[in-house]
Coordinates of C-alpha atoms and ligand atoms in Angstrom, one line a residue:
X1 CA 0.0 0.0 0.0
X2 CA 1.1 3.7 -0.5
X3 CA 2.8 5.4 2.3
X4 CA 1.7 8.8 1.2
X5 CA -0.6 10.5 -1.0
X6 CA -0.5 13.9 -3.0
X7 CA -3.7 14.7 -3.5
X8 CA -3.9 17.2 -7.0
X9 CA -7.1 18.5 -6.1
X10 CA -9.1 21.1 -4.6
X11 CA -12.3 21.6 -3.0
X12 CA -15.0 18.8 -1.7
X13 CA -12.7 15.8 -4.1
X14 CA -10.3 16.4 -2.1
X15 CA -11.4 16.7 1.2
X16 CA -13.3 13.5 0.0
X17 CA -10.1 11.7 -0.6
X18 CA -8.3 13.0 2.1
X19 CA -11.1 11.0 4.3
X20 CA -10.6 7.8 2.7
X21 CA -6.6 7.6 3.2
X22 CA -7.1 8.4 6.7
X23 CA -9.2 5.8 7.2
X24 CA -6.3 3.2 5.2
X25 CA -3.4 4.9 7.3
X26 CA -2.2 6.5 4.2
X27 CA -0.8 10.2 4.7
X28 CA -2.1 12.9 2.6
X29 CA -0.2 15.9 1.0
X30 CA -2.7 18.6 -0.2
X31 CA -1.7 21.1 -2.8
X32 CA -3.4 24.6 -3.2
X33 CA -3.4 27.6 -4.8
X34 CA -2.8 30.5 -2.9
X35 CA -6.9 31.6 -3.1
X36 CA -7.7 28.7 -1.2
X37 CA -5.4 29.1 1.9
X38 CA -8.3 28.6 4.3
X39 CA -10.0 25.5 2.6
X40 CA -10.5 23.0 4.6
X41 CA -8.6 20.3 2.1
X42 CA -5.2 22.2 3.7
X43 CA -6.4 21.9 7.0
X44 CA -7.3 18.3 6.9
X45 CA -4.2 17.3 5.0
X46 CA -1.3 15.4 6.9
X47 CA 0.7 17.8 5.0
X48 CA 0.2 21.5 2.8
X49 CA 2.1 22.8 -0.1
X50 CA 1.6 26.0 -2.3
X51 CA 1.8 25.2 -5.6
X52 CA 1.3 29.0 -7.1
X53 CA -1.5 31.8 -7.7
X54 CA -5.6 31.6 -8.2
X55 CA -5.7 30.7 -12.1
X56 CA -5.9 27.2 -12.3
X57 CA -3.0 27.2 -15.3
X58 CA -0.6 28.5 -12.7
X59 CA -1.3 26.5 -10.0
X60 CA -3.9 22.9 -9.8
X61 CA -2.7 22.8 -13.5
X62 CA 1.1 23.0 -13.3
X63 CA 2.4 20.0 -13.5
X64 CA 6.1 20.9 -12.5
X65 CA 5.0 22.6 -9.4
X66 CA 2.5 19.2 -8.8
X67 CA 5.5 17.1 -9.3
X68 CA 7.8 19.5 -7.4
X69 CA 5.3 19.3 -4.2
X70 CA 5.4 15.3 -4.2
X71 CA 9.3 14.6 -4.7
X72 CA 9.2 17.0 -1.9
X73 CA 7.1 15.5 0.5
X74 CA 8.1 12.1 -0.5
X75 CA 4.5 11.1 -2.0
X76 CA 4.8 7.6 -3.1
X77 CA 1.1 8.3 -5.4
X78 CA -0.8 11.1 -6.6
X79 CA -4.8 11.2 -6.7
X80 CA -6.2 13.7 -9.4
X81 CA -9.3 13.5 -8.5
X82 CA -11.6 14.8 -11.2
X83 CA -11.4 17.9 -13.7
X84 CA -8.0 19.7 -14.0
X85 CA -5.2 16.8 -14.5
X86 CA -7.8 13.7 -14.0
X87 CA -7.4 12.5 -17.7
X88 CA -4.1 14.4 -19.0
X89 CA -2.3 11.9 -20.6
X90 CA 1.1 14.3 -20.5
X91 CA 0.7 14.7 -16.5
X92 CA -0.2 10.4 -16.5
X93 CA 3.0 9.5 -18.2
X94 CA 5.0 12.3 -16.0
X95 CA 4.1 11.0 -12.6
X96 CA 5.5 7.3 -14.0
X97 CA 8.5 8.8 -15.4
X98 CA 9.3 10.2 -12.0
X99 CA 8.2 6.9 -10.0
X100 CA 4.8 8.4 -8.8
X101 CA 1.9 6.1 -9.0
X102 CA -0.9 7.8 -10.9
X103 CA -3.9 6.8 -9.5
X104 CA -6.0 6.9 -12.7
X105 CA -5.5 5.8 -16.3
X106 CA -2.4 5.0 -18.2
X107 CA -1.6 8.1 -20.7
X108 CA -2.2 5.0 -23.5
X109 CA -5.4 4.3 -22.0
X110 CA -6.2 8.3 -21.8
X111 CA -5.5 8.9 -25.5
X112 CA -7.6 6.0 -26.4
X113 CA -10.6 6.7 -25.2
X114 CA -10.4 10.6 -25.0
X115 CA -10.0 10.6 -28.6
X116 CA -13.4 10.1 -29.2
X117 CA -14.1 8.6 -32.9
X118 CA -11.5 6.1 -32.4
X119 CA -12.8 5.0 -28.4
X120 CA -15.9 4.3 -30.1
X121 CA -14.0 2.0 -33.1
X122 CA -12.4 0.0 -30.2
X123 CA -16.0 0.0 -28.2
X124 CA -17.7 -1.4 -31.9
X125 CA -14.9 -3.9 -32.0
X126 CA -15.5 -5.4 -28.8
X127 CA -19.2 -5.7 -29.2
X128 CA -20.4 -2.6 -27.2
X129 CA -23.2 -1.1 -29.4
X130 CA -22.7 2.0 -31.0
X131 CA -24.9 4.3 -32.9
X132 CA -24.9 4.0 -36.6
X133 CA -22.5 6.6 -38.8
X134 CA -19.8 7.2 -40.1
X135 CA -16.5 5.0 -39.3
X136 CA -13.6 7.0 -37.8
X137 CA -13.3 10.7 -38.9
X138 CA -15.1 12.0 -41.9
X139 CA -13.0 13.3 -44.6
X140 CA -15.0 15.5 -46.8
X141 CA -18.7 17.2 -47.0
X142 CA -19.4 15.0 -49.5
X143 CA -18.4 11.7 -47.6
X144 CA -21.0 13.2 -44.7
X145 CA -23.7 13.9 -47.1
X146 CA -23.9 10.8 -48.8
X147 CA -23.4 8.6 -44.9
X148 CA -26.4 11.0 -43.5
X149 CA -28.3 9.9 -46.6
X150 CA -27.4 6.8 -45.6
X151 CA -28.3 6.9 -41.8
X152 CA -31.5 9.3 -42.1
X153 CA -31.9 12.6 -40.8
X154 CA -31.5 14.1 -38.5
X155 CA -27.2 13.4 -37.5
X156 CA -25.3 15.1 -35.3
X157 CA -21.2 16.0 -36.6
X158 CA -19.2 15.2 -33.4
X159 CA -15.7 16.6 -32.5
X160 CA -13.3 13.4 -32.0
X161 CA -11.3 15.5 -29.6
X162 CA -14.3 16.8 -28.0
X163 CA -16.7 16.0 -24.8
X164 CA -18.8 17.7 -22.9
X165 CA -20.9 19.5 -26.3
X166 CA -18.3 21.2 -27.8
X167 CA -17.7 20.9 -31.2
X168 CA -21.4 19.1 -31.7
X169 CA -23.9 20.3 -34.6
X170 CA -27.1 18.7 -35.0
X171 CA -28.3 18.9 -38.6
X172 CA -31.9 18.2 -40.1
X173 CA -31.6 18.1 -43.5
X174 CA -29.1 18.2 -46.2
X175 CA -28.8 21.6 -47.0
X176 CA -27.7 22.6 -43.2
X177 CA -25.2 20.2 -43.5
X178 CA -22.0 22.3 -45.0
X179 CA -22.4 25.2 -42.7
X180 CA -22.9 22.9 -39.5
X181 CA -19.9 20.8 -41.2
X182 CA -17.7 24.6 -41.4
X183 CA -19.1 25.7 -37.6
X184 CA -18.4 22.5 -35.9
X185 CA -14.9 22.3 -37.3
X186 CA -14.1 25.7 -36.2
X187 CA -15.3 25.5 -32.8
X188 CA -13.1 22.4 -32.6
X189 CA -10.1 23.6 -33.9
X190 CA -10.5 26.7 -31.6
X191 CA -11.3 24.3 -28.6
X192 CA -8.9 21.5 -28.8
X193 CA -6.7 22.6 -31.9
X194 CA -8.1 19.4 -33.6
X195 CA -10.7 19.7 -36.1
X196 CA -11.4 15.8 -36.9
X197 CA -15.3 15.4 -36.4
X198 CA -17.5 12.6 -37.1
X199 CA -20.7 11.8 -37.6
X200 CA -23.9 10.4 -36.0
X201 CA -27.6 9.5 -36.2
X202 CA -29.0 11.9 -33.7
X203 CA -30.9 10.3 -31.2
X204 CA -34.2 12.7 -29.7
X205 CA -34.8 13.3 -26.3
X206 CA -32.1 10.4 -24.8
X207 CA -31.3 8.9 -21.3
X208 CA -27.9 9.4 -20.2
X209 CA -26.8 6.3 -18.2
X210 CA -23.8 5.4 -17.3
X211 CA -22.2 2.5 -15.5
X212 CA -19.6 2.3 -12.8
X213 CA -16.6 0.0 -13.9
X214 CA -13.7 -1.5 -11.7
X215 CA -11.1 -3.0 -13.0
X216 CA -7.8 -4.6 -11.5
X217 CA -4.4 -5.4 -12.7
X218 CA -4.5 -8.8 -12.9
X219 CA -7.5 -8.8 -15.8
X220 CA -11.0 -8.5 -13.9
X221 CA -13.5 -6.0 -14.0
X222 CA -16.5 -5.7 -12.5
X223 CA -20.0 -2.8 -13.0
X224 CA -21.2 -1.4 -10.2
X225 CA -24.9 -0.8 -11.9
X226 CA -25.7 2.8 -13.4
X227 CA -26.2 5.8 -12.8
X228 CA -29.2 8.2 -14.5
X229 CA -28.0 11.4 -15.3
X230 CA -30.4 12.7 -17.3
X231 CA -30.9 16.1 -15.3
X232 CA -28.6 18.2 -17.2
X233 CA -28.6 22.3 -18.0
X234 CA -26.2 22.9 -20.8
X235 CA -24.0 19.8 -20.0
X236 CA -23.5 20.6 -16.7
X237 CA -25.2 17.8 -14.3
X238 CA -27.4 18.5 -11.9
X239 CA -29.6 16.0 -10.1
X240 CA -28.2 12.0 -10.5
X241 CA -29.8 9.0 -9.2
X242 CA -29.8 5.5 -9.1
X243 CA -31.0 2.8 -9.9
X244 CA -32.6 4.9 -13.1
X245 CA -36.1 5.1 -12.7
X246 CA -35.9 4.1 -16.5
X247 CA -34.2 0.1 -16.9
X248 CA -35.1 -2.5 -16.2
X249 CA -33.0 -5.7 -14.2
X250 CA -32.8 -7.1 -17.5
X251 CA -31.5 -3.9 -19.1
X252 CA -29.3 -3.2 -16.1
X253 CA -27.8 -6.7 -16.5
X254 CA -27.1 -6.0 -21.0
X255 CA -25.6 -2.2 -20.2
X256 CA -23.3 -3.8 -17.3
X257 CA -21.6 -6.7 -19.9
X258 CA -21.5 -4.7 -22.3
X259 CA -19.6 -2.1 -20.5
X260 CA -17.6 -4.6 -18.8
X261 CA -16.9 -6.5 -22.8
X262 CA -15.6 -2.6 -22.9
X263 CA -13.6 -2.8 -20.5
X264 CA -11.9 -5.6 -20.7
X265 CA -11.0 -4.8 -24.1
X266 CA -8.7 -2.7 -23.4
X267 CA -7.5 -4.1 -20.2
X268 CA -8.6 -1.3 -17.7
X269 CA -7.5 -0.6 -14.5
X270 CA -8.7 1.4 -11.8
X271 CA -12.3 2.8 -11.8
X272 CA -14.1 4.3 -14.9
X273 CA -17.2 4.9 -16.1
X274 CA -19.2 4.3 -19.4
X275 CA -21.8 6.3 -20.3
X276 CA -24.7 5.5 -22.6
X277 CA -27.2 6.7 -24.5
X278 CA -30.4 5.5 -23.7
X279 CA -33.6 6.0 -26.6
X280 CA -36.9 5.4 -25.8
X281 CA -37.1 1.9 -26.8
X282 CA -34.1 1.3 -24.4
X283 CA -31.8 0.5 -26.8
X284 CA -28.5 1.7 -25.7
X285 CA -25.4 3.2 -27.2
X286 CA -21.7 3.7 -26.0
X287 CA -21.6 7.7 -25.6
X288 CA -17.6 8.3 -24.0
X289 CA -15.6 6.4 -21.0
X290 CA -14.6 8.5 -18.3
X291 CA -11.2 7.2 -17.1
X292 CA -11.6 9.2 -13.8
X293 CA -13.8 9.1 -10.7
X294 CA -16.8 11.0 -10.9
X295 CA -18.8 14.0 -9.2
X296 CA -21.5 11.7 -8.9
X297 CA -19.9 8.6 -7.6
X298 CA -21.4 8.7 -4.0
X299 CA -24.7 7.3 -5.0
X300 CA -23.2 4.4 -6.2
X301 CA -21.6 4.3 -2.7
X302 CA -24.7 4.7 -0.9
X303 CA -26.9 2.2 -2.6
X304 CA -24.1 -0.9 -3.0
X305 CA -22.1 -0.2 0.5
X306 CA -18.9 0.2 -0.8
X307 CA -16.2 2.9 -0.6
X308 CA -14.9 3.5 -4.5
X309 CA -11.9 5.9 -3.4
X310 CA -10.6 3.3 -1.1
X311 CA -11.1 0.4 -4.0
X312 CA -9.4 2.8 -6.3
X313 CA -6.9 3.2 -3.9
X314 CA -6.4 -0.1 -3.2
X315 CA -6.7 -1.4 -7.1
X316 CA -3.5 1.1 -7.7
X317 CA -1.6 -0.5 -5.9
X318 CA -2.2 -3.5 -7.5
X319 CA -4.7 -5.1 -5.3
X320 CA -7.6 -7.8 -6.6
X321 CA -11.1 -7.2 -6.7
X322 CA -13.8 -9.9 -5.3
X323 CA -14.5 -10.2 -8.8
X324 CA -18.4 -9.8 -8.3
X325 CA -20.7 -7.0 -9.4
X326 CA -22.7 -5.0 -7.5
X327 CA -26.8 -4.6 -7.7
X328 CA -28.6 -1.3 -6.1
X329 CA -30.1 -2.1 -2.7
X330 CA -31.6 1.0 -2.1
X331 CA -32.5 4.2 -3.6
X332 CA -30.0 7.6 -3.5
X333 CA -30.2 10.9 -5.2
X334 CA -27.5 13.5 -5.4
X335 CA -28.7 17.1 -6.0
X336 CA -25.3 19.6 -6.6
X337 CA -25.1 22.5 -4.4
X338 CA -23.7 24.8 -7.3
X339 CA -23.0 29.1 -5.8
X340 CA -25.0 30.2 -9.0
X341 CA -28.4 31.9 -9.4
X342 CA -31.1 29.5 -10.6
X343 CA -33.4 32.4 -11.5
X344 CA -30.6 34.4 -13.4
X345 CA -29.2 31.8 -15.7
X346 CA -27.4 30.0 -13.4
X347 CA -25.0 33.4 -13.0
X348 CA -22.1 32.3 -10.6
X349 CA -22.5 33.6 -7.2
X350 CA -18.6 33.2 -5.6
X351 CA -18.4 34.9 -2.5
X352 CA -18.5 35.1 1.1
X353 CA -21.1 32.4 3.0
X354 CA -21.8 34.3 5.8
X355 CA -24.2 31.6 7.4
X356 CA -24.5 28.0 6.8
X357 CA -26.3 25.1 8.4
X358 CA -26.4 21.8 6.8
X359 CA -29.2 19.6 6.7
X360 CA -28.8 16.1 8.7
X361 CA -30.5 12.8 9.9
X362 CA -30.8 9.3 8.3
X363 CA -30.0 8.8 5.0
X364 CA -28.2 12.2 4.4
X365 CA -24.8 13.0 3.0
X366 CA -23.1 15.5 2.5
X367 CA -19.6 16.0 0.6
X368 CA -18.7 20.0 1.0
X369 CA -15.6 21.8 1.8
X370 CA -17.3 24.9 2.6
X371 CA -17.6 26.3 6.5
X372 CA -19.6 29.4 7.8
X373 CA -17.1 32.4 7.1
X374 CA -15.9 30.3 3.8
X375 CA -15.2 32.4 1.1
X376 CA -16.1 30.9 -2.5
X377 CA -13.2 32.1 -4.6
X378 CA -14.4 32.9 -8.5
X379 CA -11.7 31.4 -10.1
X380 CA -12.8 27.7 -10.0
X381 CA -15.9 25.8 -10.6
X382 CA -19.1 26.5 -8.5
X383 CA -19.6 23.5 -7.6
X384 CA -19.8 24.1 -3.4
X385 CA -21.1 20.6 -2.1
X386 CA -23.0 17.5 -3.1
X387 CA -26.3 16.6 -0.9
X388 CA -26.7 12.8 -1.2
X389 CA -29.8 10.8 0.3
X390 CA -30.8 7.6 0.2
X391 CA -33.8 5.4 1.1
X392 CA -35.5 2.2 0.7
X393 CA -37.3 3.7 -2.2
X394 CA -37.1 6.4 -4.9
X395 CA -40.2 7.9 -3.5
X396 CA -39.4 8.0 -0.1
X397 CA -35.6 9.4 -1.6
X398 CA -37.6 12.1 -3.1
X399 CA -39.2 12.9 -0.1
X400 CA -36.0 12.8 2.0
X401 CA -34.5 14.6 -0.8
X402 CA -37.0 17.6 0.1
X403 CA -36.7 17.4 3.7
X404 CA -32.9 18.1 4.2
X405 CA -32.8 20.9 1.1
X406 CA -35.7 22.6 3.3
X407 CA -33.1 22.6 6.1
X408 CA -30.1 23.9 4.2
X409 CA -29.6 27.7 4.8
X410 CA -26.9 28.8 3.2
X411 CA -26.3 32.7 3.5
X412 CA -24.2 35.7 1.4
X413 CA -24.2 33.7 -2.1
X414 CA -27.1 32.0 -4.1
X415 CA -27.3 28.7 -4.9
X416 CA -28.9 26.0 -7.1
X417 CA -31.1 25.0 -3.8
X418 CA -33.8 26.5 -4.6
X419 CA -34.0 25.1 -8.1
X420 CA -33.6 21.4 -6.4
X421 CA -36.6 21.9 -4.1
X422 CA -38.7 23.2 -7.5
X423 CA -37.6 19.9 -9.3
X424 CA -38.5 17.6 -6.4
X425 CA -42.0 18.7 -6.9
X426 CA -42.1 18.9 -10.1
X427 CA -44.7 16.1 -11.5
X428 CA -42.3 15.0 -14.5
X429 CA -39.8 14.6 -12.5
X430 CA -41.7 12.5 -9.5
X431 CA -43.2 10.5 -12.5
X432 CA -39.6 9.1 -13.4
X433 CA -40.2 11.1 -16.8
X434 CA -37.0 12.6 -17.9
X435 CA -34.5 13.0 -20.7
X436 CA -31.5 14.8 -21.3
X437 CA -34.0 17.6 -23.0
X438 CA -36.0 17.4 -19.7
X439 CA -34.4 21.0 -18.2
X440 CA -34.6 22.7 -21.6
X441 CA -38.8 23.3 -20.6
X442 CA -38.4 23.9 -17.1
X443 CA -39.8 27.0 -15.6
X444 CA -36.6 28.2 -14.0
X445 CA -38.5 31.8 -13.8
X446 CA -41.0 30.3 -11.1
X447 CA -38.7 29.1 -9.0
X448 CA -39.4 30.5 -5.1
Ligands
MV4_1 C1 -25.7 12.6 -28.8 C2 -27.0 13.0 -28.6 C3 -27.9 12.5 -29.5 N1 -27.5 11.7 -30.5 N2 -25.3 11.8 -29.8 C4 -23.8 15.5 -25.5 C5 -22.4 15.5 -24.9 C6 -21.6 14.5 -25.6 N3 -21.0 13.7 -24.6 C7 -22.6 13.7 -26.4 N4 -23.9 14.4 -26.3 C8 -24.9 13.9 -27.0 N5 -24.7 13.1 -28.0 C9 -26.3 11.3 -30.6 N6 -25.9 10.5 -31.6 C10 -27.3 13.9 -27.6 C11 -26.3 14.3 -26.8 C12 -26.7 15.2 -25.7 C13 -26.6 14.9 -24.4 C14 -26.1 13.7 -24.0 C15 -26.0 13.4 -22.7 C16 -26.5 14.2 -21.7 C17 -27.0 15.5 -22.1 C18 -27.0 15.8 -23.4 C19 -27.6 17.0 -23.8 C20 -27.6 17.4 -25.1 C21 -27.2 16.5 -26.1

């Protein structure tokens, strides 16, 4: 087992680790930037090291600094947690180089799968099913006229190096196609200075499900079940559950081989995620792997009893796994406490919480680094805490769910509260009845 552990994170992640290790007797070494002096991942850390100013490029994003901070401290591993160096293949291949143990994919494994035309290629290839289009990058207009012809509108152009809806174009008909073709590439280019895109049949209103993966050095890998995260505003996540109101045990049981065929492909290690689209038939498609941990990976904690930082942990350093997957036994949603404005776009609210009291009782979680007298710097994301129930059932989650965000008070910033306690009443929502589009009809002006 590691002796000590950098942890190149900031915020709730990394208190979140920090937790785990000091439950393994592992040490921790946080890193910060010097805007978040007084968070509480500093304090909690074994050990604190500064490695530069607010912007993220100077400091959780410079990777001599990173590297700097763990030959100092002696760090025999180094979590990324997610975001910032999570998938960099440059910073993967760096921490080997210098006898660090990444705790997250190899840089071979990063490439492959965050490229995105060519991780679905190797997902066709070992049986995962994709949706119909175009193989590997389109070359020409032409090419992507005659494929949609092919395919049916409408298609969506995707950018390989993309993620996250950059670099995406839906197009309806043929004569949309060239300028769609022209934008997408740009935005691209502009994005990721790659301009490869390719191309889709664009499935309406979707699921996005995604299943947990583990996998260990010694070949076995195991799901976990899914995750629904459907709720989404502009990409950004905002409510997940599981199970998915939406599968079946039969459909569960299809998504978790397939991702696990996946997997096993290409050998993975450590935990990762696959996430699919789901259409209304519940036919499912391979959408992207994640080769990180996730926001959103508590649920799966809550509902299976089973800590995935300390199995990440413990696969890294070249542990076995039991080898068994893992079936929901109860129900839990996470809601994200976001410092933004629900009624005002979402407008981030950084800033000084000048009160806070956090909901409790059975069946709540919460993963936060913020305190009373915390203030929320602007320079990262807005993302202040996750509030995580869980009950026997999804109604009686819902219900939970409602209880502890009508305890939260949370003042000097706005946050995405308010918004939460609209969508647990919302009768769509209660009904199970949701797609990816589900937020792009909400009333966000009504909200109290
Ligand atoms: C799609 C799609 C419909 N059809 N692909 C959005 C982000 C990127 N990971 C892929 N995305 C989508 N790909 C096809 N062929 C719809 C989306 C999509 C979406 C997917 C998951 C969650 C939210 C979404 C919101 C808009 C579009």
């Amino acid at each position: 087992m590691f002796k000590k552990i950098l942890i190149a994170n900031r915020g709730e992640i990394a208190l979140r680790i920090i937790r785990t290790c000091k439950e393994m007797g592992v040490k921790t070494v946080a890193v910060y930037s010097t805007a978040d002096k007084e968070s509480l991942h500093v304090r909690f850390a074994d050990e604190a090291v500064c490695i530069g100013p607010p912007p993220s490029s100077q400091s959780y994003l410079n990777i001599p600094n990173i590297i700097a901070a763990a030959e100092i401290t002696n760090a025999d591993a180094i979590h990324p947690g997610y975001g910032f160096l999570s998938e960099n293949a440059e910073f993967s291949r760096i921490c080997a180089d210098n006898g660090i143990k990444f705790i997250g994919a190899s840089p071979e494994m990063i490439n492959q799968m965050g490229d995105k035309a060519s991780a679905k290629a190797t997902m066709k290839k070992a049986g995962v099913p994709t949706i119909p289009g175009s193989e590997g990058l389109l070359k020409s207009v032409e090419e992507g006229l005659k494929i949609a012809e092919q395919i049916k509108y409408p298609v969506i152009l995707k950018a390989t190096a993309g993620g996250g809806g950059r670099g995406m174009r839906i197009v309806k008909d043929p004569s949309e196609f060239e300028k769609a073709w022209n934008d997408a590439r740009t935005e691209s280019k502009a994005a990721f200075g790659n301009d490869g895109l390719y191309l889709e049949k664009f499935v309406v209103e979707p699921r996005h499900i995604e299943i947990q993966l583990i996998g260990d050095q010694h070949g076995q890998v195991a799901h976990l079940s899914e995750r629904d995260c459907s709720i989404q505003r502009r990409h950004q996540k905002l409510v997940e559950e599981t199970p998915s109101p939406f599968i079946t045990d039969e459909l569960r049981e299809n998504m978790g081989q397939a991702a696990i065929a996946g997997a096993k492909a290409i050998n993975y290690e450590g935990v990762g995620t696959i996430e699919f689209l789901v259409d209304a038939n519940r036919d499912f498609y391979f959408m992207e792997m994640n080769t990180r941990i996730q926001v959103e990976h508590p649920i799966t904690e809550e509902v299976i009893d089973y800590d995935l930082i300390k199995e990440q942990i413990k696969v890294a350093a070249g542990e076995k796994i039991t080898g068994k997957n893992y079936y929901p036994k109860m129900h839990a949603i996470e809601c994200r406490i976001n410092a933004e404005d629900p009624k005002n776009g979402f407008r981030p609210s950084p800033g000084k919480i000048t009160t806070l009291h956090t909901p409790g009782g059975h069946g709540v979680r919460i993963d936060s680094h913020v305190y009373s007298g915390y203030t929320i710097p602007p320079n990262y994301d807005s993302m202040i805490g996750k509030l995580i129930v869980t009950a026997q059932t999804r109604e009686e989650a819902l219900v939970k769910m409602k209880r502890a965000l009508s305890e939260f008070v949370i003042e000097g910033i706005k946050t995405t509260i308010p918004f939460h306690l609209k969508l647990m009443d919302d009768p769509g929502f209660k009904a199970g009845n949701f797609t990816t589009k589900y937020l792009e009809d909400f009333d966000f002006g009504s909200i109290e």
